[in-house]
Amino acid sequence: MAVSDISSAGPHVEVILLALRNPASYYLGGKVVNVAGPDLMAQAKPYHIYPPAHCLKGFAFVAYPNRDSTPYKERYKIPEAETIIRGTLRYAGFPEFVKVLVDMGFLSDEEQSFLKEKITWAEATQKILGASSSTEKDLVWAVSSKATFKDTEEKERLLAGLKWIGIFSSETIIPRGIGNPLDTLCATLEKKMQFEEGERDLVMLQHKFGIEYQDGKKETRTSTLCEYGAPVGSNGYSAMAKLVAVKQVLNGTISEKGILAPLNSKINGPLITELKENYGIFCVEKVIA
């Protein structure tokens, strides 16, 4: 039996970037696979989802392991499962871009005194990379010397992304916290990546089960959720807001104390019912092979 739990949502920028430094562990063919944080993005693979009809379109996703998946064999009472992976979905191209940021040292939380000053991004990038000058030409050369690219097309695409962020520009950095590359980058990303009027968030979740029956028959089942948030400016809720359980806690439906995982019907039953009956949010189950 193989189980995968793959999801995509839109948490805080810093939460996303911090998670990219975490190691991961999962079961594959009955053996535990451990992945070091710096190697996480190299684990990303294309992940194809046949979305529910209301999802309107397909997506070019990649998936990579999310932290430690090994406890789920016991938590979900599936000791016979040989492959268990909890993963994260991102759009294609994301892992390569993050890998460049890692290679450049931009996800470092090491304090740098110069990042407490209001200098330009070009000057900050020069110091982080150890470039010979703050000209765009020298900064691009320094990036190329630290990062690896599959081909020229990928290199041009990733450099264009770095230019869009503004790290080669004369724009002033936004000092934050103790003054490290990660916090400084997050401050700029939060400013540049705000939803614009009419844009909306998306939550995509899929459970995939590879099953082998006693008679040798094999089948693959999926349970897929696709939920869009209300467009910005419409006074509606984001998809992330709709999929949290605060209401169930406030009205007493969930009365247990502490941090609770939805591993039994007493907790997840009311949530599933509320989402489906009152909001039309539910997983679509299919046999795909």
PDB file of C-alpha atoms in Angstrom:
ATOM      1  CA  MET A   1       0.000   0.000   0.000  1.00  0.00           C
ATOM      2  CA  ALA A   2       1.252   3.481  -0.856  1.00  0.00           C
ATOM      3  CA  VAL A   3      -0.140   6.702   0.568  1.00  0.00           C
ATOM      4  CA  SER A   4       0.667  10.255  -0.409  1.00  0.00           C
ATOM      5  CA  ASP A   5      -0.799  13.454   1.032  1.00  0.00           C
ATOM      6  CA  ILE A   6       0.015  16.431  -1.161  1.00  0.00           C
ATOM      7  CA  SER A   7      -1.197  19.962  -0.567  1.00  0.00           C
ATOM      8  CA  SER A   8      -0.692  23.527  -1.658  1.00  0.00           C
ATOM      9  CA  ALA A   9      -1.780  26.670   0.141  1.00  0.00           C
ATOM     10  CA  GLY A  10      -0.570  30.194   0.764  1.00  0.00           C
ATOM     11  CA  PRO A  11       0.930  30.812   4.210  1.00  0.00           C
ATOM     12  CA  HIS A  12       3.118  33.756   5.246  1.00  0.00           C
ATOM     13  CA  VAL A  13       6.174  34.336   3.033  1.00  0.00           C
ATOM     14  CA  GLU A  14       8.655  33.770   5.867  1.00  0.00           C
ATOM     15  CA  VAL A  15       6.919  30.533   6.891  1.00  0.00           C
ATOM     16  CA  ILE A  16       7.302  29.241   3.325  1.00  0.00           C
ATOM     17  CA  LEU A  17      10.990  30.143   3.104  1.00  0.00           C
ATOM     18  CA  LEU A  18      11.835  28.766   6.548  1.00  0.00           C
ATOM     19  CA  ALA A  19      10.150  25.475   5.667  1.00  0.00           C
ATOM     20  CA  LEU A  20      12.442  25.143   2.666  1.00  0.00           C
ATOM     21  CA  ARG A  21      15.423  24.697   4.983  1.00  0.00           C
ATOM     22  CA  ASN A  22      13.885  21.762   6.871  1.00  0.00           C
ATOM     23  CA  PRO A  23      15.033  18.164   6.334  1.00  0.00           C
ATOM     24  CA  ALA A  24      12.454  15.540   5.336  1.00  0.00           C
ATOM     25  CA  SER A  25      11.893  11.831   5.975  1.00  0.00           C
ATOM     26  CA  TYR A  26       9.452   9.403   4.387  1.00  0.00           C
ATOM     27  CA  TYR A  27       8.833   5.742   3.636  1.00  0.00           C
ATOM     28  CA  LEU A  28       9.593   4.516   0.126  1.00  0.00           C
ATOM     29  CA  GLY A  29       9.228   0.824  -0.653  1.00  0.00           C
ATOM     30  CA  GLY A  30       9.361  -0.054   3.038  1.00  0.00           C
ATOM     31  CA  LYS A  31      12.558   1.876   3.727  1.00  0.00           C
ATOM     32  CA  VAL A  32      13.016   5.273   5.362  1.00  0.00           C
ATOM     33  CA  VAL A  33      14.489   7.957   3.101  1.00  0.00           C
ATOM     34  CA  ASN A  34      16.120  10.974   4.776  1.00  0.00           C
ATOM     35  CA  VAL A  35      16.653  14.231   2.890  1.00  0.00           C
ATOM     36  CA  ALA A  36      18.875  17.035   4.191  1.00  0.00           C
ATOM     37  CA  GLY A  37      17.447  20.552   4.084  1.00  0.00           C
ATOM     38  CA  PRO A  38      19.850  21.869   1.411  1.00  0.00           C
ATOM     39  CA  ASP A  39      18.883  18.926  -0.857  1.00  0.00           C
ATOM     40  CA  LEU A  40      15.114  19.310  -0.455  1.00  0.00           C
ATOM     41  CA  MET A  41      14.431  21.174  -3.712  1.00  0.00           C
ATOM     42  CA  ALA A  42      16.322  18.550  -5.701  1.00  0.00           C
ATOM     43  CA  GLN A  43      13.630  16.062  -4.589  1.00  0.00           C
ATOM     44  CA  ALA A  44      10.855  17.951  -6.416  1.00  0.00           C
ATOM     45  CA  LYS A  45       9.107  15.944  -9.135  1.00  0.00           C
ATOM     46  CA  PRO A  46       6.239  16.765 -11.528  1.00  0.00           C
ATOM     47  CA  TYR A  47       2.914  15.902  -9.904  1.00  0.00           C
ATOM     48  CA  HIS A  48      -0.127  15.556 -12.133  1.00  0.00           C
ATOM     49  CA  ILE A  49      -3.583  16.135 -10.703  1.00  0.00           C
ATOM     50  CA  TYR A  50      -6.834  15.483 -12.520  1.00  0.00           C
ATOM     51  CA  PRO A  51      -8.752  18.332 -10.854  1.00  0.00           C
ATOM     52  CA  PRO A  52     -12.468  18.176  -9.996  1.00  0.00           C
ATOM     53  CA  ALA A  53     -14.756  19.694 -12.636  1.00  0.00           C
ATOM     54  CA  HIS A  54     -15.391  22.845 -10.620  1.00  0.00           C
ATOM     55  CA  CYS A  55     -11.650  23.558 -10.536  1.00  0.00           C
ATOM     56  CA  LEU A  56     -11.934  24.800 -14.134  1.00  0.00           C
ATOM     57  CA  LYS A  57      -8.363  24.032 -15.259  1.00  0.00           C
ATOM     58  CA  GLY A  58      -5.311  21.878 -14.822  1.00  0.00           C
ATOM     59  CA  PHE A  59      -2.117  22.913 -13.094  1.00  0.00           C
ATOM     60  CA  ALA A  60       1.624  22.457 -13.696  1.00  0.00           C
ATOM     61  CA  PHE A  61       2.589  21.319 -10.197  1.00  0.00           C
ATOM     62  CA  VAL A  62       5.703  19.831  -8.695  1.00  0.00           C
ATOM     63  CA  ALA A  63       5.786  18.048  -5.325  1.00  0.00           C
ATOM     64  CA  TYR A  64       8.494  17.557  -2.717  1.00  0.00           C
ATOM     65  CA  PRO A  65       8.474  15.895   0.741  1.00  0.00           C
ATOM     66  CA  ASN A  66       7.275  17.949   3.703  1.00  0.00           C
ATOM     67  CA  ARG A  67       9.182  17.301   6.935  1.00  0.00           C
ATOM     68  CA  ASP A  68       8.799  13.928   8.688  1.00  0.00           C
ATOM     69  CA  SER A  69       6.158  11.613   7.176  1.00  0.00           C
ATOM     70  CA  THR A  70       7.215   8.492   9.083  1.00  0.00           C
ATOM     71  CA  PRO A  71       4.919   8.913  12.152  1.00  0.00           C
ATOM     72  CA  TYR A  72       1.821   8.659   9.928  1.00  0.00           C
ATOM     73  CA  LYS A  73       2.186   4.884   9.638  1.00  0.00           C
ATOM     74  CA  GLU A  74       1.263   4.626  13.317  1.00  0.00           C
ATOM     75  CA  ARG A  75      -1.063   7.641  13.533  1.00  0.00           C
ATOM     76  CA  TYR A  76      -3.259   6.444  10.666  1.00  0.00           C
ATOM     77  CA  LYS A  77      -2.935   2.774  11.714  1.00  0.00           C
ATOM     78  CA  ILE A  78      -1.564   1.594   8.374  1.00  0.00           C
ATOM     79  CA  PRO A  79       1.429  -0.584   9.360  1.00  0.00           C
ATOM     80  CA  GLU A  80       1.210  -2.438   6.031  1.00  0.00           C
ATOM     81  CA  ALA A  81       1.891   0.735   4.011  1.00  0.00           C
ATOM     82  CA  GLU A  82       5.289   0.563   2.298  1.00  0.00           C
ATOM     83  CA  THR A  83       5.334   4.103   0.913  1.00  0.00           C
ATOM     84  CA  ILE A  84       4.087   7.086   2.925  1.00  0.00           C
ATOM     85  CA  ILE A  85       4.866  10.618   1.815  1.00  0.00           C
ATOM     86  CA  ARG A  86       3.382  13.900   2.979  1.00  0.00           C
ATOM     87  CA  GLY A  87       4.298  16.484   0.402  1.00  0.00           C
ATOM     88  CA  THR A  88       3.972  20.105  -0.625  1.00  0.00           C
ATOM     89  CA  LEU A  89       2.723  21.273  -4.012  1.00  0.00           C
ATOM     90  CA  ARG A  90       4.207  24.257  -5.773  1.00  0.00           C
ATOM     91  CA  TYR A  91       4.005  25.528  -9.325  1.00  0.00           C
ATOM     92  CA  ALA A  92       6.640  24.236 -11.752  1.00  0.00           C
ATOM     93  CA  GLY A  93       9.785  26.376 -11.636  1.00  0.00           C
ATOM     94  CA  PHE A  94       9.540  27.091  -7.907  1.00  0.00           C
ATOM     95  CA  PRO A  95      12.212  24.586  -6.724  1.00  0.00           C
ATOM     96  CA  GLU A  96      14.805  25.836  -9.214  1.00  0.00           C
ATOM     97  CA  PHE A  97      14.250  29.427  -8.146  1.00  0.00           C
ATOM     98  CA  VAL A  98      14.512  28.600  -4.451  1.00  0.00           C
ATOM     99  CA  LYS A  99      17.677  26.570  -5.080  1.00  0.00           C
ATOM    100  CA  VAL A 100      19.297  29.687  -6.570  1.00  0.00           C
ATOM    101  CA  LEU A 101      18.330  31.694  -3.470  1.00  0.00           C
ATOM    102  CA  VAL A 102      19.878  28.980  -1.276  1.00  0.00           C
ATOM    103  CA  ASP A 103      23.073  28.914  -3.347  1.00  0.00           C
ATOM    104  CA  MET A 104      23.304  32.712  -3.095  1.00  0.00           C
ATOM    105  CA  GLY A 105      22.958  32.640   0.694  1.00  0.00           C
ATOM    106  CA  PHE A 106      19.669  34.534   0.715  1.00  0.00           C
ATOM    107  CA  LEU A 107      17.946  32.055   3.056  1.00  0.00           C
ATOM    108  CA  SER A 108      20.637  32.464   5.702  1.00  0.00           C
ATOM    109  CA  ASP A 109      19.564  33.684   9.151  1.00  0.00           C
ATOM    110  CA  GLU A 110      23.102  34.761  10.073  1.00  0.00           C
ATOM    111  CA  GLU A 111      23.193  38.355  11.329  1.00  0.00           C
ATOM    112  CA  GLN A 112      24.826  40.870   8.990  1.00  0.00           C
ATOM    113  CA  SER A 113      25.376  44.408  10.291  1.00  0.00           C
ATOM    114  CA  PHE A 114      25.104  45.979   6.830  1.00  0.00           C
ATOM    115  CA  LEU A 115      21.523  44.711   6.511  1.00  0.00           C
ATOM    116  CA  LYS A 116      20.509  46.957   9.426  1.00  0.00           C
ATOM    117  CA  GLU A 117      21.311  49.996   7.310  1.00  0.00           C
ATOM    118  CA  LYS A 118      19.207  51.574   4.565  1.00  0.00           C
ATOM    119  CA  ILE A 119      21.450  50.634   1.661  1.00  0.00           C
ATOM    120  CA  THR A 120      20.371  49.750  -1.857  1.00  0.00           C
ATOM    121  CA  TRP A 121      19.529  46.191  -2.817  1.00  0.00           C
ATOM    122  CA  ALA A 122      22.433  46.180  -5.270  1.00  0.00           C
ATOM    123  CA  GLU A 123      24.840  47.060  -2.449  1.00  0.00           C
ATOM    124  CA  ALA A 124      23.305  44.443  -0.139  1.00  0.00           C
ATOM    125  CA  THR A 125      23.502  41.768  -2.841  1.00  0.00           C
ATOM    126  CA  GLN A 126      27.132  42.661  -3.539  1.00  0.00           C
ATOM    127  CA  LYS A 127      28.035  42.121   0.120  1.00  0.00           C
ATOM    128  CA  ILE A 128      26.025  38.889   0.467  1.00  0.00           C
ATOM    129  CA  LEU A 129      27.582  37.422  -2.681  1.00  0.00           C
ATOM    130  CA  GLY A 130      31.046  38.896  -2.208  1.00  0.00           C
ATOM    131  CA  ALA A 131      30.833  40.421  -5.698  1.00  0.00           C
ATOM    132  CA  SER A 132      33.520  42.779  -7.019  1.00  0.00           C
ATOM    133  CA  SER A 133      31.026  45.648  -7.461  1.00  0.00           C
ATOM    134  CA  SER A 134      27.323  46.463  -7.239  1.00  0.00           C
ATOM    135  CA  THR A 135      26.822  46.769 -10.991  1.00  0.00           C
ATOM    136  CA  GLU A 136      24.243  44.406 -12.441  1.00  0.00           C
ATOM    137  CA  LYS A 137      26.875  42.822 -14.677  1.00  0.00           C
ATOM    138  CA  ASP A 138      29.119  41.907 -11.738  1.00  0.00           C
ATOM    139  CA  LEU A 139      26.181  40.776  -9.610  1.00  0.00           C
ATOM    140  CA  VAL A 140      24.920  38.464 -12.376  1.00  0.00           C
ATOM    141  CA  TRP A 141      28.436  37.057 -12.749  1.00  0.00           C
ATOM    142  CA  ALA A 142      28.598  36.424  -8.989  1.00  0.00           C
ATOM    143  CA  VAL A 143      25.217  34.653  -9.038  1.00  0.00           C
ATOM    144  CA  SER A 144      26.360  32.510 -11.971  1.00  0.00           C
ATOM    145  CA  SER A 145      29.503  31.504 -10.092  1.00  0.00           C
ATOM    146  CA  LYS A 146      27.547  30.294  -7.048  1.00  0.00           C
ATOM    147  CA  ALA A 147      24.457  28.728  -8.632  1.00  0.00           C
ATOM    148  CA  THR A 148      24.044  25.941 -11.162  1.00  0.00           C
ATOM    149  CA  PHE A 149      21.593  26.020 -14.067  1.00  0.00           C
ATOM    150  CA  LYS A 150      20.271  23.212 -16.238  1.00  0.00           C
ATOM    151  CA  ASP A 151      20.672  25.253 -19.417  1.00  0.00           C
ATOM    152  CA  THR A 152      20.793  28.812 -20.774  1.00  0.00           C
ATOM    153  CA  GLU A 153      17.008  29.088 -20.960  1.00  0.00           C
ATOM    154  CA  GLU A 154      16.639  28.217 -17.282  1.00  0.00           C
ATOM    155  CA  LYS A 155      19.411  30.626 -16.342  1.00  0.00           C
ATOM    156  CA  GLU A 156      17.729  33.498 -18.165  1.00  0.00           C
ATOM    157  CA  ARG A 157      14.363  32.696 -16.574  1.00  0.00           C
ATOM    158  CA  LEU A 158      15.772  32.575 -13.057  1.00  0.00           C
ATOM    159  CA  LEU A 159      17.833  35.736 -13.484  1.00  0.00           C
ATOM    160  CA  ALA A 160      14.700  37.486 -14.744  1.00  0.00           C
ATOM    161  CA  GLY A 161      12.970  36.409 -11.530  1.00  0.00           C
ATOM    162  CA  LEU A 162      15.789  37.821  -9.415  1.00  0.00           C
ATOM    163  CA  LYS A 163      15.565  41.103 -11.314  1.00  0.00           C
ATOM    164  CA  TRP A 164      11.811  41.218 -10.679  1.00  0.00           C
ATOM    165  CA  ILE A 165      12.409  40.843  -6.939  1.00  0.00           C
ATOM    166  CA  GLY A 166      14.741  43.818  -7.236  1.00  0.00           C
ATOM    167  CA  ILE A 167      17.952  42.466  -5.721  1.00  0.00           C
ATOM    168  CA  PHE A 168      20.052  44.069  -8.476  1.00  0.00           C
ATOM    169  CA  SER A 169      18.262  47.420  -8.200  1.00  0.00           C
ATOM    170  CA  SER A 170      18.847  50.806  -6.564  1.00  0.00           C
ATOM    171  CA  GLU A 171      15.737  50.315  -4.440  1.00  0.00           C
ATOM    172  CA  THR A 172      16.426  50.620  -0.707  1.00  0.00           C
ATOM    173  CA  ILE A 173      16.212  47.454   1.372  1.00  0.00           C
ATOM    174  CA  ILE A 174      13.737  47.219   4.260  1.00  0.00           C
ATOM    175  CA  PRO A 175      15.780  46.435   7.416  1.00  0.00           C
ATOM    176  CA  ARG A 176      14.050  43.916   9.671  1.00  0.00           C
ATOM    177  CA  GLY A 177      14.778  41.951  12.836  1.00  0.00           C
ATOM    178  CA  ILE A 178      18.414  41.224  13.593  1.00  0.00           C
ATOM    179  CA  GLY A 179      19.432  42.027  10.023  1.00  0.00           C
ATOM    180  CA  ASN A 180      19.930  38.805   8.088  1.00  0.00           C
ATOM    181  CA  PRO A 181      19.442  37.892   4.406  1.00  0.00           C
ATOM    182  CA  LEU A 182      16.274  35.846   5.047  1.00  0.00           C
ATOM    183  CA  ASP A 183      14.412  38.578   6.957  1.00  0.00           C
ATOM    184  CA  THR A 184      15.505  41.247   4.494  1.00  0.00           C
ATOM    185  CA  LEU A 185      14.338  39.188   1.517  1.00  0.00           C
ATOM    186  CA  CYS A 186      10.993  38.451   3.220  1.00  0.00           C
ATOM    187  CA  ALA A 187      10.339  42.138   3.855  1.00  0.00           C
ATOM    188  CA  THR A 188      10.682  42.860   0.140  1.00  0.00           C
ATOM    189  CA  LEU A 189       8.701  39.796  -0.989  1.00  0.00           C
ATOM    190  CA  GLU A 190       5.796  40.674   1.313  1.00  0.00           C
ATOM    191  CA  LYS A 191       5.636  44.097  -0.284  1.00  0.00           C
ATOM    192  CA  LYS A 192       5.874  42.856  -3.877  1.00  0.00           C
ATOM    193  CA  MET A 193       3.674  39.756  -3.601  1.00  0.00           C
ATOM    194  CA  GLN A 194       0.482  41.205  -2.133  1.00  0.00           C
ATOM    195  CA  PHE A 195      -2.706  40.050  -3.852  1.00  0.00           C
ATOM    196  CA  GLU A 196      -3.964  42.688  -6.258  1.00  0.00           C
ATOM    197  CA  GLU A 197      -7.584  43.662  -6.774  1.00  0.00           C
ATOM    198  CA  GLY A 198      -9.532  40.721  -8.213  1.00  0.00           C
ATOM    199  CA  GLU A 199      -6.879  38.091  -7.443  1.00  0.00           C
ATOM    200  CA  ARG A 200      -7.655  35.125  -5.220  1.00  0.00           C
ATOM    201  CA  ASP A 201      -5.904  32.337  -3.381  1.00  0.00           C
ATOM    202  CA  LEU A 202      -6.154  28.611  -4.014  1.00  0.00           C
ATOM    203  CA  VAL A 203      -5.952  25.534  -1.797  1.00  0.00           C
ATOM    204  CA  MET A 204      -5.256  22.227  -3.545  1.00  0.00           C
ATOM    205  CA  LEU A 205      -5.121  18.996  -1.552  1.00  0.00           C
ATOM    206  CA  GLN A 206      -4.873  15.436  -2.757  1.00  0.00           C
ATOM    207  CA  HIS A 207      -4.632  12.102  -0.978  1.00  0.00           C
ATOM    208  CA  LYS A 208      -3.458   9.292  -3.245  1.00  0.00           C
ATOM    209  CA  PHE A 209      -3.701   5.636  -2.256  1.00  0.00           C
ATOM    210  CA  GLY A 210      -1.953   2.818  -4.099  1.00  0.00           C
ATOM    211  CA  ILE A 211      -3.768  -0.353  -3.023  1.00  0.00           C
ATOM    212  CA  GLU A 212      -2.984  -4.037  -3.557  1.00  0.00           C
ATOM    213  CA  TYR A 213      -5.754  -6.470  -2.589  1.00  0.00           C
ATOM    214  CA  GLN A 214      -5.290 -10.035  -1.331  1.00  0.00           C
ATOM    215  CA  ASP A 215      -6.172 -11.437  -4.750  1.00  0.00           C
ATOM    216  CA  GLY A 216      -3.367  -9.399  -6.341  1.00  0.00           C
ATOM    217  CA  LYS A 217      -5.620  -6.749  -7.875  1.00  0.00           C
ATOM    218  CA  LYS A 218      -4.135  -3.256  -7.780  1.00  0.00           C
ATOM    219  CA  GLU A 219      -5.849   0.110  -7.880  1.00  0.00           C
ATOM    220  CA  THR A 220      -5.095   3.782  -7.332  1.00  0.00           C
ATOM    221  CA  ARG A 221      -7.610   6.009  -5.560  1.00  0.00           C
ATOM    222  CA  THR A 222      -7.513   9.764  -5.093  1.00  0.00           C
ATOM    223  CA  SER A 223      -9.400  12.179  -2.872  1.00  0.00           C
ATOM    224  CA  THR A 224      -8.980  15.731  -4.153  1.00  0.00           C
ATOM    225  CA  LEU A 225      -9.987  19.131  -2.828  1.00  0.00           C
ATOM    226  CA  CYS A 226      -9.754  22.289  -4.926  1.00  0.00           C
ATOM    227  CA  GLU A 227     -10.974  25.507  -3.328  1.00  0.00           C
ATOM    228  CA  TYR A 228     -10.662  29.103  -4.526  1.00  0.00           C
ATOM    229  CA  GLY A 229     -10.920  32.086  -2.211  1.00  0.00           C
ATOM    230  CA  ALA A 230     -13.071  35.124  -2.876  1.00  0.00           C
ATOM    231  CA  PRO A 231     -11.381  37.753  -5.104  1.00  0.00           C
ATOM    232  CA  VAL A 232      -9.627  40.553  -3.248  1.00  0.00           C
ATOM    233  CA  GLY A 233     -11.972  43.506  -2.931  1.00  0.00           C
ATOM    234  CA  SER A 234     -15.156  41.395  -2.778  1.00  0.00           C
ATOM    235  CA  ASN A 235     -15.257  41.319   1.052  1.00  0.00           C
ATOM    236  CA  GLY A 236     -15.323  37.516   0.949  1.00  0.00           C
ATOM    237  CA  TYR A 237     -13.093  34.971   2.672  1.00  0.00           C
ATOM    238  CA  SER A 238      -9.846  33.574   1.356  1.00  0.00           C
ATOM    239  CA  ALA A 239      -9.665  29.812   0.784  1.00  0.00           C
ATOM    240  CA  MET A 240      -7.236  29.546   3.687  1.00  0.00           C
ATOM    241  CA  ALA A 241      -9.692  31.324   6.011  1.00  0.00           C
ATOM    242  CA  LYS A 242     -12.584  29.076   4.951  1.00  0.00           C
ATOM    243  CA  LEU A 243     -10.628  25.924   5.722  1.00  0.00           C
ATOM    244  CA  VAL A 244      -9.700  26.566   9.350  1.00  0.00           C
ATOM    245  CA  ALA A 245     -11.715  25.243  12.289  1.00  0.00           C
ATOM    246  CA  VAL A 246     -12.050  28.309  14.519  1.00  0.00           C
ATOM    247  CA  LYS A 247     -15.867  28.276  14.327  1.00  0.00           C
ATOM    248  CA  GLN A 248     -16.010  24.669  15.512  1.00  0.00           C
ATOM    249  CA  VAL A 249     -13.951  25.611  18.563  1.00  0.00           C
ATOM    250  CA  LEU A 250     -15.944  28.750  19.375  1.00  0.00           C
ATOM    251  CA  ASN A 251     -19.356  27.061  19.193  1.00  0.00           C
ATOM    252  CA  GLY A 252     -18.221  24.104  21.298  1.00  0.00           C
ATOM    253  CA  THR A 253     -18.437  21.416  18.595  1.00  0.00           C
ATOM    254  CA  ILE A 254     -14.762  20.709  19.283  1.00  0.00           C
ATOM    255  CA  SER A 255     -14.318  20.874  23.051  1.00  0.00           C
ATOM    256  CA  GLU A 256     -11.003  19.089  23.544  1.00  0.00           C
ATOM    257  CA  LYS A 257      -8.113  21.246  24.740  1.00  0.00           C
ATOM    258  CA  GLY A 258      -4.630  21.700  23.331  1.00  0.00           C
ATOM    259  CA  ILE A 259      -3.240  21.063  19.866  1.00  0.00           C
ATOM    260  CA  LEU A 260      -5.476  18.499  18.170  1.00  0.00           C
ATOM    261  CA  ALA A 261      -4.768  16.510  15.034  1.00  0.00           C
ATOM    262  CA  PRO A 262      -7.831  15.458  12.980  1.00  0.00           C
ATOM    263  CA  LEU A 263      -7.106  11.745  13.328  1.00  0.00           C
ATOM    264  CA  ASN A 264     -10.537  10.572  14.489  1.00  0.00           C
ATOM    265  CA  SER A 265     -14.143  11.108  13.450  1.00  0.00           C
ATOM    266  CA  LYS A 266     -14.978  13.058  16.607  1.00  0.00           C
ATOM    267  CA  ILE A 267     -12.804  15.880  15.326  1.00  0.00           C
ATOM    268  CA  ASN A 268     -12.819  15.560  11.563  1.00  0.00           C
ATOM    269  CA  GLY A 269     -16.455  14.447  11.206  1.00  0.00           C
ATOM    270  CA  PRO A 270     -18.028  17.791  12.202  1.00  0.00           C
ATOM    271  CA  LEU A 271     -15.474  19.657  10.074  1.00  0.00           C
ATOM    272  CA  ILE A 272     -16.229  17.600   6.947  1.00  0.00           C
ATOM    273  CA  THR A 273     -19.991  17.964   7.465  1.00  0.00           C
ATOM    274  CA  GLU A 274     -19.840  21.709   8.081  1.00  0.00           C
ATOM    275  CA  LEU A 275     -17.668  22.392   5.051  1.00  0.00           C
ATOM    276  CA  LYS A 276     -19.776  20.297   2.676  1.00  0.00           C
ATOM    277  CA  GLU A 277     -23.284  21.203   3.823  1.00  0.00           C
ATOM    278  CA  ASN A 278     -22.788  24.902   4.544  1.00  0.00           C
ATOM    279  CA  TYR A 279     -20.012  25.903   2.152  1.00  0.00           C
ATOM    280  CA  GLY A 280     -19.962  23.323  -0.634  1.00  0.00           C
ATOM    281  CA  ILE A 281     -16.369  22.394   0.140  1.00  0.00           C
ATOM    282  CA  PHE A 282     -15.532  18.698  -0.115  1.00  0.00           C
ATOM    283  CA  CYS A 283     -13.070  16.185  -1.498  1.00  0.00           C
ATOM    284  CA  VAL A 284     -13.891  14.434  -4.777  1.00  0.00           C
ATOM    285  CA  GLU A 285     -12.998  10.736  -4.683  1.00  0.00           C
ATOM    286  CA  LYS A 286     -12.026   8.775  -7.789  1.00  0.00           C
ATOM    287  CA  VAL A 287     -10.474   5.501  -8.863  1.00  0.00           C
ATOM    288  CA  ILE A 288      -7.930   6.516 -11.505  1.00  0.00           C
ATOM    289  CA  ALA A 289      -6.131   3.249 -12.197  1.00  0.00           C
TER     290      ALA A 289
END
